[in-house]
Coordinates of C-alpha atoms in Angstrom, one line a residue:
M1 CA 4.4 -30.0 39.9
T2 CA 5.5 -32.4 37.2
H3 CA 6.6 -31.4 33.8
K4 CA 3.4 -32.5 32.0
K5 CA 1.2 -30.7 34.5
I6 CA 3.2 -27.5 34.0
I7 CA 2.8 -27.9 30.3
S8 CA -1.0 -28.5 30.6
L9 CA -1.4 -25.5 32.9
A10 CA 0.6 -23.4 30.4
L11 CA -1.7 -24.6 27.7
C12 CA -4.8 -23.6 29.5
L13 CA -3.4 -20.1 30.2
L14 CA -2.5 -19.8 26.6
M15 CA -5.9 -20.8 25.4
L16 CA -7.6 -18.3 27.8
A17 CA -5.5 -15.5 26.3
S18 CA -6.2 -16.3 22.7
P19 CA -8.1 -18.7 20.4
L20 CA -5.2 -21.1 19.7
A21 CA -6.4 -24.4 18.2
N22 CA -7.7 -27.8 19.0
L23 CA -5.1 -29.2 21.4
G24 CA -4.3 -32.3 23.4
C25 CA -1.5 -33.2 25.9
S26 CA 0.3 -36.4 26.8
K27 CA -1.1 -38.2 29.8
E28 CA 2.1 -39.7 30.9
E29 CA 3.5 -38.2 34.1
V30 CA 7.2 -37.3 34.3
T31 CA 8.5 -36.9 37.8
D32 CA 11.7 -35.0 37.0
E33 CA 11.7 -31.5 35.7
P34 CA 13.3 -31.6 32.2
A35 CA 16.6 -29.7 31.8
A36 CA 16.4 -26.2 30.3
V37 CA 18.0 -25.9 26.9
K38 CA 19.2 -23.2 24.6
I39 CA 17.4 -22.6 21.3
T40 CA 19.3 -21.8 18.1
N41 CA 19.0 -19.7 15.0
V42 CA 17.8 -16.7 17.1
Y43 CA 17.6 -13.2 15.6
S44 CA 16.8 -10.0 17.4
S45 CA 14.6 -7.2 16.0
S46 CA 15.3 -3.5 15.9
F47 CA 13.1 -1.0 14.3
I48 CA 13.6 2.1 12.1
D49 CA 11.2 5.0 12.6
I50 CA 9.2 6.2 9.6
P51 CA 6.9 9.3 9.6
E52 CA 3.8 8.6 11.7
D53 CA 1.4 10.1 9.2
V54 CA 2.2 7.7 6.3
T55 CA 1.8 3.9 5.9
L56 CA 4.6 1.8 4.5
D57 CA 3.4 -0.7 1.9
S58 CA 4.2 -4.2 3.0
N59 CA 5.8 -5.6 -0.2
S60 CA 7.4 -2.4 -1.6
L61 CA 11.0 -2.6 -0.6
F62 CA 13.7 -2.9 -3.2
V63 CA 17.5 -2.2 -3.6
R64 CA 19.1 -0.1 -6.2
G65 CA 22.8 0.6 -5.9
D66 CA 23.6 1.6 -2.3
K67 CA 20.1 2.7 -1.5
I68 CA 16.9 1.0 -0.3
Y69 CA 13.6 2.2 -1.7
G70 CA 9.9 1.6 -0.9
K71 CA 6.5 3.2 -1.2
C72 CA 4.5 4.9 1.5
S73 CA 0.9 6.2 1.2
K74 CA -1.4 8.5 3.0
M75 CA -5.2 8.9 2.7
I76 CA -6.5 12.4 2.2
E77 CA -9.3 12.9 4.7
E78 CA -11.1 15.4 2.6
P79 CA -13.1 15.1 -0.7
P80 CA -12.3 13.4 -3.0
Y81 CA -10.6 11.2 -0.4
D82 CA -7.8 10.3 -2.8
M83 CA -4.5 8.6 -1.9
Q84 CA -1.1 10.4 -1.7
N85 CA 1.9 8.2 -2.6
F86 CA 5.5 8.7 -1.7
L87 CA 8.8 7.3 -2.7
L88 CA 10.8 6.4 0.4
S89 CA 14.6 6.2 0.1
M90 CA 17.3 5.5 2.7
N91 CA 20.7 4.0 3.3
K92 CA 21.0 0.3 4.0
D93 CA 21.4 1.1 7.8
G94 CA 18.2 3.1 7.7
S95 CA 19.9 6.5 7.9
D96 CA 19.3 9.5 5.6
M97 CA 15.6 8.7 5.1
S98 CA 13.5 10.9 2.8
L99 CA 10.0 10.9 1.3
E100 CA 9.3 12.3 -2.1
L101 CA 5.7 12.9 -3.2
I102 CA 4.6 11.1 -6.4
E103 CA 2.1 13.2 -8.3
M104 CA -0.9 11.2 -9.5
P105 CA -2.0 11.2 -13.1
D106 CA -4.9 13.7 -13.8
A107 CA -4.1 15.5 -10.6
G108 CA -6.9 17.8 -9.5
N109 CA -9.6 15.8 -11.4
P110 CA -12.1 14.8 -8.6
D111 CA -13.7 12.2 -10.9
M112 CA -10.5 10.2 -11.2
L113 CA -9.1 8.3 -8.2
W114 CA -5.7 6.7 -8.3
N115 CA -3.4 4.4 -6.4
I116 CA 0.0 3.0 -7.5
F117 CA 1.8 -0.3 -7.0
N118 CA 4.9 -2.2 -7.9
L119 CA 7.1 0.9 -7.8
K120 CA 10.7 0.6 -9.3
I121 CA 13.5 2.9 -10.5
M122 CA 15.1 2.4 -13.9
S123 CA 18.8 2.9 -14.8
D124 CA 18.2 6.4 -16.1
D125 CA 16.5 7.3 -12.7
S126 CA 13.1 7.3 -14.2
L127 CA 10.2 6.0 -12.1
I128 CA 8.1 3.1 -13.4
Y129 CA 5.0 1.7 -11.7
T130 CA 1.6 0.2 -12.2
A131 CA -1.5 2.1 -11.3
Q132 CA -5.2 1.5 -10.7
S133 CA -7.6 4.2 -11.7
Y134 CA -11.3 4.6 -10.8
D135 CA -13.6 6.8 -12.9
V136 CA -16.2 8.0 -10.5
K137 CA -18.7 9.1 -13.1
A138 CA -18.4 5.9 -15.2
S139 CA -17.9 3.6 -12.2
S140 CA -15.1 1.8 -14.1
N141 CA -11.6 0.6 -13.2
D142 CA -8.5 0.5 -15.3
S143 CA -5.0 -0.8 -14.8
W144 CA -2.0 1.1 -16.2
L145 CA 1.8 1.0 -16.7
I146 CA 3.2 4.5 -16.1
K147 CA 6.7 5.9 -16.5
K148 CA 8.0 9.3 -15.4
D149 CA 11.4 10.9 -15.7
K150 CA 13.4 11.9 -12.7
D151 CA 11.7 15.4 -12.8
G152 CA 8.2 13.9 -12.6
N153 CA 7.2 14.4 -16.2
E154 CA 5.2 11.5 -17.6
I155 CA 6.9 9.7 -20.4
F156 CA 4.2 7.2 -21.2
R157 CA 0.9 5.7 -19.9
V158 CA -0.1 2.4 -21.3
N159 CA -3.3 0.5 -20.5
V160 CA -2.4 -2.9 -19.3
K161 CA -5.1 -4.6 -21.4
D162 CA -3.1 -3.4 -24.5
I163 CA 0.0 -5.2 -23.1
F164 CA -1.7 -8.5 -22.5
T165 CA -3.2 -8.5 -25.9
E166 CA -3.5 -12.3 -26.3
N167 CA -4.9 -12.7 -22.7
S168 CA -7.0 -9.6 -22.6
Q169 CA -9.6 -9.4 -19.8
P170 CA -12.1 -6.7 -18.8
Y171 CA -10.0 -6.0 -15.7
M172 CA -6.3 -6.8 -15.5
H173 CA -4.7 -7.2 -12.1
I174 CA -1.0 -6.9 -12.0
S175 CA 0.3 -8.8 -9.0
N176 CA 4.0 -8.1 -9.4
M177 CA 6.5 -6.3 -11.6
V178 CA 10.3 -6.5 -11.9
L179 CA 13.0 -5.0 -14.1
D180 CA 15.8 -7.1 -15.6
S181 CA 19.4 -5.8 -16.1
N182 CA 18.5 -4.2 -19.5
D183 CA 15.5 -2.3 -18.1
M184 CA 13.0 -4.7 -19.6
I185 CA 9.8 -4.5 -17.7
Y186 CA 8.1 -7.8 -16.7
L187 CA 4.4 -7.7 -15.5
V188 CA 2.7 -10.7 -13.9
S189 CA -1.1 -11.2 -14.1
D190 CA -2.5 -14.5 -13.0
M191 CA -0.8 -17.2 -15.2
T192 CA 0.9 -14.8 -17.6
I193 CA 4.1 -12.9 -17.5
A194 CA 4.5 -10.1 -20.1
A195 CA 7.7 -8.5 -21.2
V196 CA 7.5 -4.8 -22.0
N197 CA 10.2 -2.7 -23.7
P198 CA 11.6 0.3 -21.8
D199 CA 9.6 2.6 -24.1
G200 CA 6.3 1.0 -23.1
T201 CA 5.8 -1.1 -26.2
R202 CA 4.8 -4.8 -25.8
A203 CA 7.6 -7.3 -26.4
F204 CA 6.0 -10.7 -25.7
D205 CA 4.2 -12.7 -23.0
V206 CA 4.4 -16.3 -21.7
T207 CA 1.6 -18.2 -20.1
V208 CA 2.1 -21.2 -17.8
D209 CA -0.5 -23.8 -16.6
S210 CA -0.9 -22.4 -13.1
W211 CA -0.9 -19.2 -11.1
I212 CA 2.5 -17.5 -11.0
N213 CA 3.2 -17.2 -7.3
D214 CA 6.4 -15.1 -7.5
V215 CA 8.8 -13.4 -9.8
T216 CA 12.4 -12.2 -9.2
V217 CA 15.5 -11.0 -10.8
M218 CA 18.5 -13.4 -10.6
P219 CA 22.1 -12.2 -9.8
D220 CA 22.8 -12.6 -13.6
G221 CA 20.1 -10.0 -14.3
K222 CA 17.7 -12.6 -15.8
V223 CA 14.0 -12.9 -14.6
A224 CA 12.7 -16.1 -13.0
I225 CA 9.2 -17.2 -11.9
K226 CA 7.8 -19.6 -9.4
Y227 CA 4.6 -21.6 -10.0
F228 CA 3.1 -25.0 -9.4
D229 CA 3.7 -27.4 -12.3
Q230 CA 0.2 -29.0 -12.9
Q231 CA 1.6 -31.7 -15.2
N232 CA 4.5 -33.0 -13.2
G233 CA 3.6 -31.7 -9.8
G234 CA 5.5 -29.6 -7.3
Q235 CA 6.7 -26.0 -7.2
V236 CA 9.1 -25.1 -10.0
F237 CA 11.5 -22.2 -10.4
Q238 CA 12.3 -21.2 -14.0
K239 CA 14.1 -18.4 -15.9
I240 CA 12.4 -16.5 -18.7
D241 CA 14.4 -17.1 -22.0
F242 CA 14.3 -13.7 -23.5
E243 CA 15.8 -14.7 -26.8
K244 CA 13.3 -17.6 -27.3
K245 CA 10.4 -15.6 -25.7
A246 CA 9.6 -18.7 -23.7
I247 CA 10.1 -20.4 -20.3
G248 CA 13.6 -21.6 -19.9
D249 CA 15.2 -24.5 -18.0
K250 CA 14.3 -25.2 -14.4
I251 CA 16.7 -24.0 -11.7
D252 CA 18.0 -26.6 -9.3
M253 CA 16.2 -26.3 -6.0
P254 CA 16.2 -28.4 -2.8
E255 CA 13.8 -31.3 -2.7
S256 CA 11.7 -29.5 0.0
F257 CA 11.0 -26.7 -2.6
L258 CA 8.7 -29.1 -4.4
T259 CA 6.2 -29.3 -1.6
G260 CA 7.1 -26.2 0.3
N261 CA 6.1 -22.6 -0.3
Y262 CA 9.4 -20.7 -0.3
D263 CA 9.9 -17.1 -1.2
F264 CA 13.3 -16.5 -2.6
Y265 CA 15.8 -13.6 -2.3
F266 CA 19.4 -12.9 -3.4
G267 CA 22.3 -11.3 -1.5
E268 CA 25.7 -11.9 -0.1
G269 CA 26.6 -15.2 1.7
Y270 CA 24.6 -17.8 -0.3
D271 CA 23.5 -18.4 -3.8
M272 CA 20.0 -17.6 -2.7
F273 CA 17.9 -17.1 0.5
L274 CA 14.6 -18.9 1.0
K275 CA 11.8 -17.9 3.4
D276 CA 8.8 -19.9 4.5
R277 CA 6.5 -19.9 7.5
T278 CA 9.2 -21.5 9.6
G279 CA 12.2 -19.3 9.0
I280 CA 14.8 -17.9 6.6
Y281 CA 17.4 -20.2 5.0
G282 CA 20.6 -20.0 3.0
Y283 CA 20.9 -22.2 0.0
N284 CA 23.8 -23.0 -2.3
Q285 CA 23.2 -24.8 -5.7
G286 CA 24.0 -28.5 -5.3
D287 CA 23.2 -28.7 -1.6
T288 CA 20.6 -31.3 -0.6
E289 CA 18.6 -28.9 1.6
P290 CA 18.9 -25.2 2.6
E291 CA 20.5 -24.3 5.9
E292 CA 18.2 -22.6 8.5
L293 CA 19.6 -19.2 9.5
L294 CA 16.6 -17.6 11.3
N295 CA 13.9 -19.5 13.1
F296 CA 10.8 -17.3 13.4
I297 CA 9.4 -19.0 16.6
N298 CA 12.8 -19.0 18.3
S299 CA 13.2 -15.3 17.4
D300 CA 9.7 -14.3 18.5
I301 CA 9.0 -13.1 15.0
S302 CA 5.6 -13.7 13.3
P303 CA 6.0 -15.1 9.8
N304 CA 2.5 -13.6 9.1
Q305 CA 3.9 -10.1 9.6
L306 CA 7.2 -10.1 7.8
N307 CA 7.3 -9.1 4.1
S308 CA 9.6 -7.6 1.5
L309 CA 12.9 -9.1 2.7
I310 CA 16.2 -7.3 1.9
I311 CA 19.5 -9.1 2.4
L312 CA 22.0 -7.0 4.3
P313 CA 25.7 -7.7 5.0
E314 CA 26.7 -10.2 7.7
L315 CA 23.5 -12.2 7.3
Q316 CA 21.3 -9.4 8.6
F317 CA 17.9 -8.9 7.0
M318 CA 15.5 -5.9 6.6
G319 CA 11.8 -6.3 6.2
V320 CA 8.4 -4.7 6.6
S321 CA 6.7 -6.0 9.7
Y322 CA 3.2 -5.3 11.0
D323 CA 2.8 -4.1 14.6
P324 CA -0.7 -5.2 15.8
I325 CA -0.5 -2.8 18.7
L326 CA 0.4 0.3 16.7
Q327 CA -1.7 -1.2 13.8
K328 CA 0.8 -0.1 11.2
N329 CA 3.7 -1.4 9.2
Q330 CA 7.2 -0.7 10.4
L331 CA 10.8 -1.3 9.2
S332 CA 12.6 -4.1 11.0
I333 CA 16.2 -5.0 11.0
L334 CA 16.9 -8.6 12.0
S335 CA 20.3 -9.4 13.4
P336 CA 21.7 -12.8 14.5
V337 CA 22.1 -13.4 18.3
P338 CA 25.2 -15.4 19.3
D339 CA 24.3 -18.7 21.0
N340 CA 26.0 -17.8 24.2
E341 CA 23.7 -14.8 24.6
V342 CA 20.5 -17.0 24.4
K343 CA 18.8 -17.7 27.7
E344 CA 18.1 -21.4 28.6
K345 CA 14.4 -22.3 28.9
T346 CA 12.3 -25.4 29.2
I347 CA 10.9 -26.3 25.9
I348 CA 7.2 -27.2 25.3
T349 CA 6.7 -28.9 21.9
L350 CA 3.6 -28.2 19.8
G351 CA 3.1 -30.7 17.0
Y352 CA 0.7 -30.5 14.0
L353 CA 0.0 -31.9 10.6
Y354 CA -1.4 -28.8 9.2
E355 CA -0.7 -25.4 10.7
R356 CA -3.3 -22.7 11.2
Q357 CA -2.4 -19.2 9.9
D358 CA -2.8 -17.6 13.4
V359 CA -1.0 -20.3 15.4
P360 CA 2.5 -18.6 15.2
D361 CA 1.2 -15.3 16.5
F362 CA -0.3 -17.0 19.6
I363 CA 2.9 -19.0 20.3
I364 CA 5.0 -15.9 20.0
N365 CA 2.7 -14.0 22.4
F366 CA 3.2 -16.8 25.0
N367 CA 6.9 -17.0 24.4
R368 CA 7.5 -13.3 24.8
K369 CA 5.7 -13.2 28.2
N370 CA 7.2 -16.4 29.8
E371 CA 10.6 -16.2 31.4
N372 CA 11.1 -20.0 31.9
Y373 CA 9.2 -21.8 29.2
R374 CA 9.1 -21.7 25.4
I375 CA 6.8 -23.3 22.9
Q376 CA 8.6 -24.8 19.8
V377 CA 6.8 -26.4 16.9
K378 CA 7.2 -29.7 15.2
D379 CA 5.7 -29.6 11.7
Y380 CA 4.9 -33.2 10.7
S381 CA 3.9 -32.1 7.2
Q382 CA 7.6 -31.8 6.4
Y383 CA 7.7 -35.6 6.0
N384 CA 5.0 -35.5 3.3
T385 CA 6.1 -36.0 -0.3
E386 CA 4.4 -35.3 -3.6
E387 CA 3.8 -39.0 -3.9
D388 CA 2.5 -39.6 -0.4
Y389 CA 0.8 -37.0 1.8
T390 CA 0.2 -39.4 4.6
L391 CA 3.9 -39.7 5.7
G392 CA 3.5 -36.8 8.2
L393 CA 0.7 -38.7 10.0
T394 CA 2.9 -41.9 9.9
A395 CA 5.8 -40.0 11.5
L396 CA 3.5 -38.6 14.2
N397 CA 2.2 -42.1 15.0
N398 CA 5.7 -43.5 15.1
D399 CA 6.7 -40.8 17.6
I400 CA 3.7 -41.6 19.7
A401 CA 4.5 -45.3 19.7
A402 CA 8.1 -44.5 20.7
G403 CA 7.0 -42.3 23.6
N404 CA 8.3 -39.2 21.8
V405 CA 4.9 -37.5 21.8
P406 CA 4.5 -33.7 21.5
D407 CA 3.5 -31.9 24.7
I408 CA 0.6 -30.2 22.8
L409 CA -1.1 -31.4 19.7
L410 CA -2.9 -29.3 17.2
L411 CA -5.7 -31.7 16.0
S412 CA -6.9 -32.2 12.5
S413 CA -9.5 -34.4 10.9
S414 CA -7.0 -36.8 9.4
M415 CA -5.8 -37.9 12.9
P416 CA -7.5 -41.0 14.4
L417 CA -8.8 -39.0 17.3
E418 CA -11.0 -41.6 18.9
S419 CA -8.1 -44.0 18.9
Y420 CA -5.8 -41.5 20.6
E421 CA -8.4 -40.8 23.3
N422 CA -9.2 -44.4 23.9
K423 CA -5.5 -45.2 24.4
G424 CA -5.3 -42.5 27.1
L425 CA -3.0 -40.3 25.1
F426 CA -4.5 -37.0 26.2
V427 CA -4.8 -35.4 29.5
D428 CA -8.2 -34.5 30.9
L429 CA -8.2 -30.7 30.9
Y430 CA -11.0 -30.6 33.5
E431 CA -8.5 -31.8 36.1
Y432 CA -6.4 -28.6 35.7
M433 CA -9.4 -26.3 35.3
D434 CA -11.0 -27.6 38.5
N435 CA -7.8 -27.4 40.5
D436 CA -6.9 -23.9 39.3
S437 CA -7.5 -21.1 41.9
E438 CA -8.4 -18.5 39.2
F439 CA -10.2 -20.5 36.5
N440 CA -12.6 -23.4 36.3
R441 CA -14.7 -25.2 33.7
E442 CA -17.7 -22.9 34.3
N443 CA -15.7 -20.0 32.9
L444 CA -16.1 -21.7 29.5
L445 CA -19.4 -21.7 27.6
K446 CA -21.0 -25.2 27.5
C447 CA -21.1 -25.1 23.7
V448 CA -17.3 -25.1 23.5
R449 CA -16.7 -28.0 25.9
V450 CA -19.7 -30.3 26.5
P451 CA -20.0 -31.5 22.8
F452 CA -16.4 -32.5 23.0
E453 CA -16.5 -34.4 26.2
N454 CA -15.7 -38.1 26.3
D455 CA -17.2 -40.0 29.2
G456 CA -17.3 -36.8 31.2
K457 CA -13.7 -35.9 30.4
L458 CA -12.4 -33.1 28.2
Y459 CA -9.5 -34.2 26.1
R460 CA -9.7 -31.5 23.5
L461 CA -10.9 -28.0 23.4
I462 CA -12.0 -25.8 20.5
T463 CA -10.7 -22.3 20.7
S464 CA -12.9 -20.3 18.5
Y465 CA -16.5 -20.3 17.2
S466 CA -18.8 -17.9 15.4
V467 CA -22.4 -16.9 16.0
R468 CA -24.6 -15.7 13.1
T469 CA -26.9 -12.8 14.1
Y470 CA -29.7 -11.0 12.3
L471 CA -31.2 -7.5 12.5
G472 CA -34.8 -6.7 11.9
K473 CA -36.9 -3.5 11.9
V474 CA -39.0 -2.8 14.9
K475 CA -42.1 -2.5 12.7
N476 CA -41.5 -6.1 11.5
I477 CA -40.4 -7.9 14.6
G478 CA -41.6 -5.6 17.4
E479 CA -39.7 -4.3 20.4
K480 CA -38.4 -7.6 21.8
S481 CA -35.9 -8.0 24.7
G482 CA -35.5 -11.7 23.8
W483 CA -36.5 -14.1 21.1
T484 CA -36.6 -17.9 21.3
V485 CA -36.2 -20.2 18.2
S486 CA -39.8 -21.3 18.6
E487 CA -41.0 -17.7 18.5
M488 CA -38.9 -17.1 15.4
I489 CA -40.4 -20.1 13.7
E490 CA -43.9 -19.1 14.5
M491 CA -43.3 -15.6 13.1
S492 CA -41.9 -17.1 10.0
K493 CA -45.0 -19.1 9.5
S494 CA -47.2 -16.0 9.9
L495 CA -45.5 -14.0 7.2
P496 CA -47.6 -13.1 4.1
E497 CA -47.5 -15.3 1.0
G498 CA -44.2 -14.8 -1.0
K499 CA -42.4 -13.3 2.0
S500 CA -39.5 -14.9 3.9
M501 CA -37.4 -14.0 6.9
F502 CA -34.0 -14.5 5.4
R503 CA -32.4 -14.1 2.0
N504 CA -32.2 -17.3 0.0
M505 CA -34.9 -18.8 2.2
V506 CA -37.7 -20.5 0.1
P507 CA -40.8 -18.3 0.6
R508 CA -44.1 -19.8 1.5
S509 CA -46.3 -20.5 -1.4

């Protein structure tokens, strides 16, 4: 079996297991099996047990001193079905873990339901967090900033609408909160960041021209935000100038930061750490580009399921990851694997211009199960610039012309698909389906293959579709075991004047 046939067969098996994407394969046959290679930037995952009856919030981890903290919650399964919240604390190696119940405001009042977010600890060991309240009788929501001392006594409770005075809305959503080195509290809501004094009084707020995507505290204790600059284009990273109560100078970032969507973190080893959907990088000010440390696909880690990153010594990382089997969050510690401990495997390349959110999960599922082959990705969007978003397609076409075509291609509407097919770029998937002992074309519904045939050959395959269904009362539609479109149309015509079968359907007049 040739290399390309193996890849095509692996592709079919992968698509049977999960709805991956629209894919194609090179038609060129290669007679020699390619050499197995070692992948790099591999990390292993280990997990820290947390109590089974609580759920760890995905973006709640933070460091204070020698301890790591987070927030857990548990739903009370009896009226009023309120939420219990806990402060989780542990050493940086996961030892000495404890949970401390956080008493909700108005405890015991069944007409007030609460949940808390953005939990932090101030320098005097007081607890500061935002909270959402729901008044059952009034059917109204409110958002609050609440501070409690270390014994649990409430120091203040401030309605967030009073903090964002100049940008007041009927309902304020606080997406993030950080504390600077002086215990100043910074709240982010949409395009505004508000500074609040440690006593809960409003200091000032600053509004930018786009959504604030992230906020962090720099090693010097200052606060910085990330947002998309609508006027000049590209992502920007800027400090808040506390003295001027305004946005300060931009922080130098790598060129890829402009078009990429990095999250940023701070710790030992680099000036900063960046994370995107490909991996985790180390970056020092002045470098042209960041250095890749952890590659998610190579490490069988889903970028969709890793949040709240903590930088540990010796380039280890801790994060909150979601286990789809257990259906709960768990604590992960990620450790670098020496290159000499990585097994050699044959590499299958998946190329794309625009990645689908679920693609990494399906690739990882394949890689974990296969002993001899691994799928790696080539993201051609990395060649796009702010000035020209077609450079990725140009790079793909250049690779195709040079014979350096990916083994699998995730198709998109911007690709000249008919040209690719007419040039014989893709393999006919029917050849492998019909010659497989366990699977053939009839295992697939006609609606997912026949519309995409080209001259009786199947060069591409959709991997998911949806069906809209409707329910009707027996008294209206009768006890039917089947219903054709014609029968449905006839019934629609027979309805009384002013009645229609579906919402938003123009009734007969």
